[in-house]
CSV table of N, CA, C and O in Angstrom, one decimal:
chain,number,residue,atom,x,y,z
Z,1,UNK,N,-12.3,19.7,67.4
Z,1,UNK,CA,-13.4,19.0,66.6
Z,1,UNK,C,-14.5,18.3,67.3
Z,1,UNK,O,-15.6,18.6,67.0
Z,2,UNK,N,-14.2,17.5,68.4
Z,2,UNK,CA,-15.1,16.9,69.1
Z,2,UNK,C,-15.1,17.4,70.6
Z,2,UNK,O,-15.7,16.8,71.5
Z,3,UNK,N,-14.7,18.5,70.8
Z,3,UNK,CA,-14.7,19.3,72.0
Z,3,UNK,C,-13.9,18.5,73.0
Z,3,UNK,O,-14.3,18.3,74.3
Z,4,UNK,N,-12.8,17.8,72.7
Z,4,UNK,CA,-12.0,17.0,73.5
Z,4,UNK,C,-10.8,17.7,73.8
Z,4,UNK,O,-10.1,18.2,72.9
Z,5,UNK,N,-10.3,17.8,75.1
Z,5,UNK,CA,-9.1,18.4,75.5
Z,5,UNK,C,-8.0,17.4,75.1
Z,5,UNK,O,-8.1,16.2,75.0
Z,6,UNK,N,-6.8,18.0,74.8
Z,6,UNK,CA,-5.6,17.2,74.5
Z,6,UNK,C,-4.9,17.0,75.9
Z,6,UNK,O,-4.2,17.7,76.3
Z,7,UNK,N,-5.4,15.8,76.5
Z,7,UNK,CA,-4.8,15.6,77.8
Z,7,UNK,C,-3.9,14.3,77.7
Z,7,UNK,O,-3.8,13.7,76.7
Z,8,UNK,N,-3.5,13.8,78.8
Z,8,UNK,CA,-2.7,12.5,78.9
Z,8,UNK,C,-3.6,11.2,78.3
Z,8,UNK,O,-2.9,10.5,77.6
Z,9,UNK,N,-4.8,11.1,78.6
Z,9,UNK,CA,-5.6,10.1,78.1
Z,9,UNK,C,-5.6,10.0,76.6
Z,9,UNK,O,-5.4,9.1,76.0
Z,10,UNK,N,-5.9,11.3,76.1
Z,10,UNK,CA,-6.0,11.5,74.5
Z,10,UNK,C,-4.7,11.2,74.0
Z,10,UNK,O,-4.7,10.4,72.9
Z,11,UNK,N,-3.7,11.6,74.5
Z,11,UNK,CA,-2.3,11.3,74.0
Z,11,UNK,C,-1.9,9.9,74.0
Z,11,UNK,O,-1.5,9.3,72.9
Z,12,UNK,N,-2.2,9.2,75.0
Z,12,UNK,CA,-1.9,7.8,75.2
Z,12,UNK,C,-2.6,7.0,74.3
Z,12,UNK,O,-2.2,6.2,73.5
Z,13,UNK,N,-3.9,7.3,74.2
Z,13,UNK,CA,-4.9,6.5,73.2
Z,13,UNK,C,-4.5,6.9,71.8
Z,13,UNK,O,-4.5,6.0,70.9
Z,14,UNK,N,-4.2,8.0,71.5
Z,14,UNK,CA,-3.8,8.5,70.1
Z,14,UNK,C,-2.5,7.7,69.8
Z,14,UNK,O,-2.3,7.2,68.5
Z,15,UNK,N,-1.5,7.7,70.4
Z,15,UNK,CA,-0.3,6.9,70.3
Z,15,UNK,C,-0.5,5.4,70.0
Z,15,UNK,O,-0.1,4.9,69.1
Z,16,UNK,N,-1.4,4.8,70.8
Z,16,UNK,CA,-1.8,3.4,70.6
Z,16,UNK,C,-2.5,3.2,69.3
Z,16,UNK,O,-2.2,2.2,68.6
Z,17,UNK,N,-3.6,4.0,69.1
Z,17,UNK,CA,-4.3,3.9,67.9
Z,17,UNK,C,-3.5,4.2,66.6
Z,17,UNK,O,-3.8,3.5,65.5
Z,18,UNK,N,-2.5,5.0,66.7
Z,18,UNK,CA,-1.7,5.2,65.4
Z,18,UNK,C,-1.0,3.9,65.3
Z,18,UNK,O,-0.7,3.6,64.0
Z,19,UNK,N,-0.7,3.3,66.2
Z,19,UNK,CA,0.1,1.7,65.9
Z,19,UNK,C,-0.8,0.9,65.2
Z,19,UNK,O,-0.4,0.1,64.3
Z,20,UNK,N,-2.2,0.9,65.5
Z,20,UNK,CA,-3.3,0.1,64.9
Z,20,UNK,C,-3.2,0.5,63.3
Z,20,UNK,O,-3.3,-0.3,62.5
Z,21,UNK,N,-3.3,1.9,63.1
Z,21,UNK,CA,-3.4,2.3,61.9
Z,21,UNK,C,-2.1,1.9,61.0
Z,21,UNK,O,-2.4,1.5,59.8
Z,22,UNK,N,-1.0,2.1,61.6
Z,22,UNK,CA,0.1,1.8,60.8
Z,22,UNK,C,0.1,0.2,60.5
Z,22,UNK,O,0.4,-0.2,59.3
Z,23,UNK,N,-0.4,-0.6,61.4
Z,23,UNK,CA,-0.4,-2.1,61.1
Z,23,UNK,C,-1.2,-2.4,60.0
Z,23,UNK,O,-1.0,-3.2,59.0
Z,24,UNK,N,-2.5,-1.8,59.9
Z,24,UNK,CA,-3.5,-2.1,58.8
Z,24,UNK,C,-2.7,-1.8,57.3
Z,24,UNK,O,-2.6,-2.6,56.5
Z,25,UNK,N,-2.2,-0.5,57.4
Z,25,UNK,CA,-1.4,-0.1,56.1
Z,25,UNK,C,-0.2,-1.0,55.7
Z,25,UNK,O,-0.1,-1.2,54.6
Z,26,UNK,N,0.5,-1.3,56.8
Z,26,UNK,CA,1.7,-1.9,56.4
Z,26,UNK,C,1.5,-3.4,55.9
Z,26,UNK,O,2.2,-3.8,55.0
Z,27,UNK,N,0.5,-4.0,56.5
Z,27,UNK,CA,0.1,-5.4,56.0
Z,27,UNK,C,-0.4,-5.3,54.5
Z,27,UNK,O,0.0,-6.2,53.8
Z,28,UNK,N,-1.0,-4.4,54.2
Z,28,UNK,CA,-1.8,-4.3,52.9
Z,28,UNK,C,-0.6,-3.9,51.9
Z,28,UNK,O,-0.4,-4.6,50.9
Z,29,UNK,N,0.2,-3.0,52.3
Z,29,UNK,CA,1.3,-2.5,51.5
Z,29,UNK,C,2.3,-3.6,51.3
Z,29,UNK,O,2.8,-3.7,50.1
Z,30,UNK,N,2.7,-4.5,52.4
Z,30,UNK,CA,3.5,-5.5,52.2
Z,30,UNK,C,2.9,-6.5,51.3
Z,30,UNK,O,3.7,-7.0,50.3
Z,31,UNK,N,1.7,-7.0,51.2
Z,31,UNK,CA,1.1,-7.8,50.5
Z,31,UNK,C,1.2,-7.4,49.0
Z,31,UNK,O,1.5,-8.1,48.1
Z,32,UNK,N,0.8,-6.1,48.9
Z,32,UNK,CA,1.0,-5.5,47.5
Z,32,UNK,C,2.3,-5.6,46.9
Z,32,UNK,O,2.6,-5.9,45.7
Z,33,UNK,N,3.4,-5.3,47.6
Z,33,UNK,CA,4.7,-5.3,47.2
Z,33,UNK,C,5.2,-6.8,46.9
Z,33,UNK,O,6.1,-6.9,46.0
Z,34,UNK,N,4.7,-7.7,47.4
Z,34,UNK,CA,5.0,-9.1,47.1
Z,34,UNK,C,4.4,-9.7,46.0
Z,34,UNK,O,4.8,-10.8,45.7
Z,35,UNK,N,3.5,-9.1,45.4
Z,35,UNK,CA,2.7,-9.7,44.1
Z,35,UNK,C,3.4,-9.1,42.9
Z,35,UNK,O,4.0,-8.2,42.8
Z,36,UNK,N,3.0,-9.8,41.7
Z,36,UNK,CA,3.5,-9.3,40.5
Z,36,UNK,C,2.3,-9.0,39.6
Z,36,UNK,O,1.2,-9.4,39.8
Z,37,UNK,N,2.5,-8.3,38.5
Z,37,UNK,CA,1.5,-7.8,37.6
Z,37,UNK,C,1.4,-6.4,37.4
Z,37,UNK,O,2.2,-5.7,38.0
Z,38,UNK,N,0.3,-6.1,36.7
Z,38,UNK,CA,-0.1,-4.7,36.7
Z,38,UNK,C,-0.5,-4.2,37.9
Z,38,UNK,O,-0.7,-4.8,39.0
Z,39,UNK,N,-0.7,-2.8,38.0
Z,39,UNK,CA,-1.2,-2.2,39.4
Z,39,UNK,C,-2.5,-2.8,39.7
Z,39,UNK,O,-2.7,-3.0,41.0
Z,40,UNK,N,-3.5,-2.9,39.0
Z,40,UNK,CA,-4.8,-3.5,39.1
Z,40,UNK,C,-4.7,-5.0,39.5
Z,40,UNK,O,-5.4,-5.3,40.5
Z,41,UNK,N,-3.9,-5.6,38.9
Z,41,UNK,CA,-3.8,-7.1,39.2
Z,41,UNK,C,-3.1,-7.2,40.6
Z,41,UNK,O,-3.6,-8.1,41.4
Z,42,UNK,N,-2.1,-6.4,41.0
Z,42,UNK,CA,-1.5,-6.5,42.3
Z,42,UNK,C,-2.4,-6.0,43.4
Z,42,UNK,O,-2.4,-6.5,44.5
Z,43,UNK,N,-3.3,-5.0,43.0
Z,43,UNK,CA,-4.3,-4.5,44.1
Z,43,UNK,C,-5.2,-5.7,44.4
Z,43,UNK,O,-5.5,-5.9,45.6
Z,44,UNK,N,-5.7,-6.3,43.5
Z,44,UNK,CA,-6.5,-7.4,43.6
Z,44,UNK,C,-6.0,-8.6,44.3
Z,44,UNK,O,-6.6,-9.1,45.4
Z,45,UNK,N,-4.7,-9.0,44.0
Z,45,UNK,CA,-4.1,-10.0,44.7
Z,45,UNK,C,-3.9,-9.7,46.1
Z,45,UNK,O,-3.9,-10.6,47.1
Z,46,UNK,N,-3.4,-8.5,46.4
Z,46,UNK,CA,-3.1,-8.1,47.7
Z,46,UNK,C,-4.3,-8.1,48.7
Z,46,UNK,O,-4.2,-8.5,49.8
Z,47,UNK,N,-5.4,-7.6,48.2
Z,47,UNK,CA,-6.6,-7.6,49.0
Z,47,UNK,C,-7.2,-9.0,49.2
Z,47,UNK,O,-7.8,-9.2,50.2
Z,48,UNK,N,-7.0,-9.8,48.1
Z,48,UNK,CA,-7.5,-11.3,48.3
Z,48,UNK,C,-6.6,-11.9,49.3
Z,48,UNK,O,-7.1,-12.8,50.1
Z,49,UNK,N,-5.2,-11.7,49.2
Z,49,UNK,CA,-4.4,-12.5,50.1
Z,49,UNK,C,-4.4,-12.0,51.5
Z,49,UNK,O,-4.5,-12.8,52.5
Z,50,UNK,N,-4.5,-10.6,51.7
Z,50,UNK,CA,-4.3,-10.2,53.2
Z,50,UNK,C,-5.6,-9.3,53.5
Z,50,UNK,O,-5.7,-9.1,54.7
Z,51,UNK,N,-6.4,-8.9,52.7
Z,51,UNK,CA,-7.6,-8.1,52.9
Z,51,UNK,C,-8.5,-8.7,54.0
Z,51,UNK,O,-9.0,-7.9,54.8
Z,52,UNK,N,-8.8,-9.8,53.9
Z,52,UNK,CA,-9.9,-10.5,54.9
Z,52,UNK,C,-9.3,-10.4,56.3
Z,52,UNK,O,-10.0,-10.0,57.1
Z,53,UNK,N,-8.0,-10.8,56.4
Z,53,UNK,CA,-7.5,-10.8,57.6
Z,53,UNK,C,-7.4,-9.3,58.3
Z,53,UNK,O,-7.8,-9.1,59.5
Z,54,UNK,N,-7.0,-8.5,57.5
Z,54,UNK,CA,-6.8,-7.1,58.1
Z,54,UNK,C,-8.2,-6.4,58.2
Z,54,UNK,O,-8.4,-5.7,59.4
Z,55,UNK,N,-9.2,-6.9,57.5
Z,55,UNK,CA,-10.5,-6.2,57.7
Z,55,UNK,C,-11.1,-6.7,58.9
Z,55,UNK,O,-11.7,-5.8,59.6
Z,56,UNK,N,-11.0,-8.0,59.3
Z,56,UNK,CA,-11.5,-8.5,60.5
Z,56,UNK,C,-10.8,-7.9,61.8
Z,56,UNK,O,-11.4,-7.8,62.7
Z,57,UNK,N,-9.6,-7.7,61.6
Z,57,UNK,CA,-8.8,-7.1,62.7
Z,57,UNK,C,-9.3,-5.6,63.0
Z,57,UNK,O,-9.6,-5.2,64.0
Z,58,UNK,N,-9.5,-4.9,61.7
Z,58,UNK,CA,-10.0,-3.6,61.8
Z,58,UNK,C,-11.5,-3.6,62.3
Z,58,UNK,O,-11.7,-2.8,63.2
Z,59,UNK,N,-12.4,-4.4,61.9
Z,59,UNK,CA,-13.6,-4.4,62.3
Z,59,UNK,C,-13.9,-4.7,63.7
Z,59,UNK,O,-14.7,-4.2,64.5
Z,60,UNK,N,-13.1,-5.8,64.1
Z,60,UNK,CA,-13.3,-6.1,65.6
Z,60,UNK,C,-12.9,-5.1,66.4
Z,60,UNK,O,-13.5,-4.8,67.6
Z,61,UNK,N,-11.8,-4.4,66.1
Z,61,UNK,CA,-11.3,-3.3,66.9
Z,61,UNK,C,-12.3,-2.1,67.1
Z,61,UNK,O,-12.6,-1.5,68.0
Z,62,UNK,N,-12.9,-1.9,65.8
Z,62,UNK,CA,-13.8,-0.8,65.7
Z,62,UNK,C,-15.1,-1.0,66.5
Z,62,UNK,O,-15.7,-0.1,67.2
Z,63,UNK,N,-15.7,-2.3,66.3
Z,63,UNK,CA,-16.9,-2.7,67.1
Z,63,UNK,C,-16.6,-2.6,68.5
Z,63,UNK,O,-17.6,-2.2,69.2
Z,64,UNK,N,-15.6,-3.3,68.9
Z,64,UNK,CA,-15.2,-3.2,70.4
Z,64,UNK,C,-15.2,-1.9,71.0
Z,64,UNK,O,-15.8,-1.6,72.0
Z,65,UNK,N,-14.6,-0.8,70.3
Z,65,UNK,CA,-14.4,0.5,70.8
Z,65,UNK,C,-15.8,1.2,70.7
Z,65,UNK,O,-16.2,1.9,71.7
Z,66,UNK,N,-16.6,0.9,69.8
Z,66,UNK,CA,-18.0,1.4,69.8
Z,66,UNK,C,-18.8,0.9,70.9
Z,66,UNK,O,-19.5,1.7,71.5
Z,67,UNK,N,-18.7,-0.4,71.0
Z,67,UNK,CA,-19.6,-0.9,72.2
Z,67,UNK,C,-19.0,-0.3,73.6
Z,67,UNK,O,-19.8,0.0,74.5
Z,68,UNK,N,-17.6,-0.1,73.7
Z,68,UNK,CA,-17.1,0.5,74.8
Z,68,UNK,C,-17.7,1.9,75.0
Z,68,UNK,O,-18.0,2.3,76.1
Z,69,UNK,N,-17.7,2.7,73.9
Z,69,UNK,CA,-18.0,4.0,73.9
Z,69,UNK,C,-19.7,4.1,74.3
Z,69,UNK,O,-20.0,4.9,75.1
Z,70,UNK,N,-20.4,3.1,73.9
Z,70,UNK,CA,-21.9,3.2,74.3
Z,70,UNK,C,-22.1,3.0,75.7
Z,70,UNK,O,-23.0,3.6,76.3
Z,71,UNK,N,-21.4,2.1,76.4
Z,71,UNK,CA,-21.5,1.8,77.8
Z,71,UNK,C,-20.7,2.5,78.7
Z,71,UNK,O,-20.9,2.5,79.9
Z,72,UNK,N,-19.7,3.4,78.2
Z,72,UNK,CA,-18.9,4.2,79.1
Z,72,UNK,C,-19.6,5.3,79.8
Z,72,UNK,O,-20.5,5.9,79.3
Z,73,UNK,N,-19.4,5.4,81.0
Z,73,UNK,CA,-20.1,6.5,81.8
Z,73,UNK,C,-19.0,7.5,82.3
Z,73,UNK,O,-19.3,8.7,82.4
Z,74,UNK,N,-17.7,7.2,82.4
Z,74,UNK,CA,-16.5,8.1,82.7
Z,74,UNK,C,-16.3,8.9,81.4
Z,74,UNK,O,-16.1,8.3,80.4
Z,75,UNK,N,-15.7,10.0,81.7
Z,75,UNK,CA,-15.3,10.9,80.6
Z,75,UNK,C,-13.9,10.3,80.0
Z,75,UNK,O,-13.7,10.3,78.8
Z,76,UNK,N,-13.1,9.7,81.0
Z,76,UNK,CA,-11.9,9.1,80.5
Z,76,UNK,C,-12.1,7.9,79.5
Z,76,UNK,O,-11.5,7.8,78.5
Z,77,UNK,N,-13.2,7.1,79.8
Z,77,UNK,CA,-13.4,6.0,78.9
Z,77,UNK,C,-14.1,6.5,77.8
Z,77,UNK,O,-13.9,5.9,76.6
Z,78,UNK,N,-15.0,7.5,77.8
Z,78,UNK,CA,-15.6,8.0,76.5
Z,78,UNK,C,-14.4,8.5,75.6
Z,78,UNK,O,-14.4,8.4,74.4
Z,79,UNK,N,-13.6,9.2,76.1
Z,79,UNK,CA,-12.5,9.8,75.4
Z,79,UNK,C,-11.6,8.7,74.8
Z,79,UNK,O,-11.3,8.7,73.6
Z,80,UNK,N,-11.2,7.7,75.5
Z,80,UNK,CA,-10.5,6.6,75.1
Z,80,UNK,C,-11.1,6.0,73.9
Z,80,UNK,O,-10.7,5.8,72.9
Z,81,UNK,N,-12.4,5.6,74.0
Z,81,UNK,CA,-13.2,4.9,72.9
Z,81,UNK,C,-13.4,5.9,71.7
Z,81,UNK,O,-13.3,5.4,70.4
Z,82,UNK,N,-13.6,7.1,71.9
Z,82,UNK,CA,-14.0,7.9,70.7
Z,82,UNK,C,-12.7,8.1,70.0
Z,82,UNK,O,-12.7,8.0,68.8
Z,83,UNK,N,-11.5,8.4,70.6
Z,83,UNK,CA,-10.4,8.7,69.8
Z,83,UNK,C,-9.9,7.4,69.2
Z,83,UNK,O,-9.5,7.3,68.0
Z,84,UNK,N,-10.1,6.1,69.8
Z,84,UNK,CA,-9.8,4.8,69.3
Z,84,UNK,C,-10.7,4.6,68.0
Z,84,UNK,O,-10.1,4.3,66.9
Z,85,UNK,N,-11.9,4.8,68.1
Z,85,UNK,CA,-12.8,4.6,67.0
Z,85,UNK,C,-12.3,5.6,65.8
Z,85,UNK,O,-12.4,5.1,64.7
Z,86,UNK,N,-12.1,6.8,66.0
Z,86,UNK,CA,-11.8,7.8,64.9
Z,86,UNK,C,-10.6,7.3,64.1
Z,86,UNK,O,-10.6,7.2,63.0
Z,87,UNK,N,-9.5,7.0,64.9
Z,87,UNK,CA,-8.3,6.7,64.3
Z,87,UNK,C,-8.4,5.2,63.6
Z,87,UNK,O,-7.8,5.1,62.5
Z,88,UNK,N,-9.1,4.3,64.1
Z,88,UNK,CA,-9.1,2.9,63.6
Z,88,UNK,C,-10.0,3.0,62.3
Z,88,UNK,O,-9.6,2.5,61.4
Z,89,UNK,N,-11.1,3.8,62.3
Z,89,UNK,CA,-11.8,3.9,61.0
Z,89,UNK,C,-11.0,4.7,60.0
Z,89,UNK,O,-11.1,4.2,58.8
Z,90,UNK,N,-10.3,5.7,60.4
Z,90,UNK,CA,-9.4,6.4,59.3
Z,90,UNK,C,-8.2,5.3,58.8
Z,90,UNK,O,-7.8,5.4,57.7
Z,91,UNK,N,-7.7,4.6,59.7
Z,91,UNK,CA,-6.8,3.6,59.4
Z,91,UNK,C,-7.3,2.5,58.4
Z,91,UNK,O,-6.6,2.1,57.5
Z,92,UNK,N,-8.5,2.1,58.9
Z,92,UNK,CA,-9.1,1.1,58.0
Z,92,UNK,C,-9.4,1.6,56.4
Z,92,UNK,O,-9.2,1.0,55.5
Z,93,UNK,N,-9.7,2.9,56.5
Z,93,UNK,CA,-10.1,3.6,55.2
Z,93,UNK,C,-8.7,3.7,54.4
Z,93,UNK,O,-8.6,3.3,53.3
Z,94,UNK,N,-7.6,4.1,55.0
Z,94,UNK,CA,-6.4,4.3,54.5
Z,94,UNK,C,-5.8,2.9,53.9
Z,94,UNK,O,-5.2,2.7,52.8
Z,95,UNK,N,-6.0,1.9,54.8
Z,95,UNK,CA,-5.5,0.6,54.5
Z,95,UNK,C,-6.2,-0.2,53.4
Z,95,UNK,O,-5.6,-1.0,52.7
Z,96,UNK,N,-7.5,0.2,53.2
Z,96,UNK,CA,-8.3,-0.5,52.2
Z,96,UNK,C,-8.6,0.2,50.9
Z,96,UNK,O,-8.9,-0.4,49.9
Z,97,UNK,N,-8.5,1.6,50.9
Z,97,UNK,CA,-8.8,2.1,49.8
Z,97,UNK,C,-7.5,3.1,49.4
Z,97,UNK,O,-7.1,3.1,48.1
Z,98,UNK,N,-7.2,3.9,50.3
Z,98,UNK,CA,-6.2,5.0,49.6
Z,98,UNK,C,-4.8,4.4,49.4
Z,98,UNK,O,-4.3,4.7,48.3
Z,99,UNK,N,-4.3,3.5,50.3
Z,99,UNK,CA,-2.9,3.0,50.0
Z,99,UNK,C,-2.8,2.0,48.9
Z,99,UNK,O,-2.0,2.3,48.0
Z,100,UNK,N,-3.8,1.0,48.8
Z,100,UNK,CA,-3.7,0.2,47.7
Z,100,UNK,C,-3.9,0.8,46.3
Z,100,UNK,O,-3.2,0.6,45.3
Z,101,UNK,N,-4.9,1.7,46.2
Z,101,UNK,CA,-5.2,2.3,44.9
Z,101,UNK,C,-4.0,3.3,44.6
Z,101,UNK,O,-3.7,3.5,43.4
Z,102,UNK,N,-3.4,4.0,45.5
Z,102,UNK,CA,-2.2,4.8,45.3
Z,102,UNK,C,-1.1,4.0,44.8
Z,102,UNK,O,-0.4,4.4,43.9
Z,103,UNK,N,-0.8,2.8,45.5
Z,103,UNK,CA,0.3,1.9,45.0
Z,103,UNK,C,0.1,1.4,43.5
Z,103,UNK,O,1.0,1.4,42.9
Z,104,UNK,N,-1.2,1.0,43.3
Z,104,UNK,CA,-1.7,0.6,41.9
Z,104,UNK,C,-1.3,1.7,40.9
Z,104,UNK,O,-0.8,1.4,39.8
Z,105,UNK,N,-1.7,2.9,41.2
Z,105,UNK,CA,-1.5,3.9,40.2
Z,105,UNK,C,0.0,4.3,40.1
Z,105,UNK,O,0.3,4.5,38.9
Z,106,UNK,N,0.8,4.2,41.1
Z,106,UNK,CA,2.1,4.4,41.0
Z,106,UNK,C,2.8,3.4,40.1
Z,106,UNK,O,3.6,3.7,39.3
Z,107,UNK,N,2.4,2.1,40.2
Z,107,UNK,CA,3.0,1.0,39.5
Z,107,UNK,C,2.6,1.3,38.1
Z,107,UNK,O,3.4,1.0,37.3
Z,108,UNK,N,1.3,1.5,37.8
Z,108,UNK,CA,1.0,1.7,36.4
Z,108,UNK,C,1.6,2.9,35.8
Z,108,UNK,O,2.1,2.8,34.6
Z,109,UNK,N,1.9,4.0,36.5
Z,109,UNK,CA,2.6,5.2,35.9
Z,109,UNK,C,4.0,4.9,35.7
Z,109,UNK,O,4.7,5.2,34.7
Z,110,UNK,N,4.6,4.1,36.6
Z,110,UNK,CA,6.0,3.8,36.3
Z,110,UNK,C,6.2,2.7,35.3
Z,110,UNK,O,7.2,2.8,34.6
Z,111,UNK,N,5.3,1.9,35.2
Z,111,UNK,CA,5.4,0.8,34.1
Z,111,UNK,C,5.2,1.4,32.8
Z,111,UNK,O,5.9,1.0,31.7
Z,112,UNK,N,4.5,2.5,32.6
Z,112,UNK,CA,4.3,3.2,31.4
Z,112,UNK,C,5.5,4.0,31.1
Z,112,UNK,O,5.9,4.0,30.0
Z,113,UNK,N,6.2,4.5,31.9
Z,113,UNK,CA,7.4,5.2,31.7
Z,113,UNK,C,8.6,4.3,31.3
Z,113,UNK,O,9.4,4.7,30.6
Z,114,UNK,N,8.5,3.0,31.9
Z,114,UNK,CA,9.6,2.1,31.4
Z,114,UNK,C,9.4,1.6,30.0
Z,114,UNK,O,10.4,1.3,29.3
Z,115,UNK,N,8.2,1.7,29.4
Z,115,UNK,CA,7.9,1.2,28.2
Z,115,UNK,C,8.3,2.2,27.1
Z,115,UNK,O,8.7,1.8,25.9
Z,116,UNK,N,8.4,3.4,27.4
Z,116,UNK,CA,8.7,4.5,26.4
Z,116,UNK,C,10.2,4.7,26.3
Z,116,UNK,O,11.1,4.1,26.9
């Protein structure tokens, strides 16, 4: 995709970055599961309670990696930064939009099934 070889550096950074991604998703999902109400209410509550913290963790990692990518001269550091930025941005997207909205939809669908 980005003409990057899958070497030891890419693998190590990918392993580390996947940990970041899981952290973002798990924090939001945990906050969602601890709230009550309809799916939309739980979505709002979880983003209100945990979203700010997770957003700044995501944003600081992404900005730091972008800055590192801009000043990197070595191919190793460029690969490190690029893979980290890609995975962190995808993790931020998953943690802030895909996972909470999917959980809200599942809660609403299951609550409709319980009423009938």
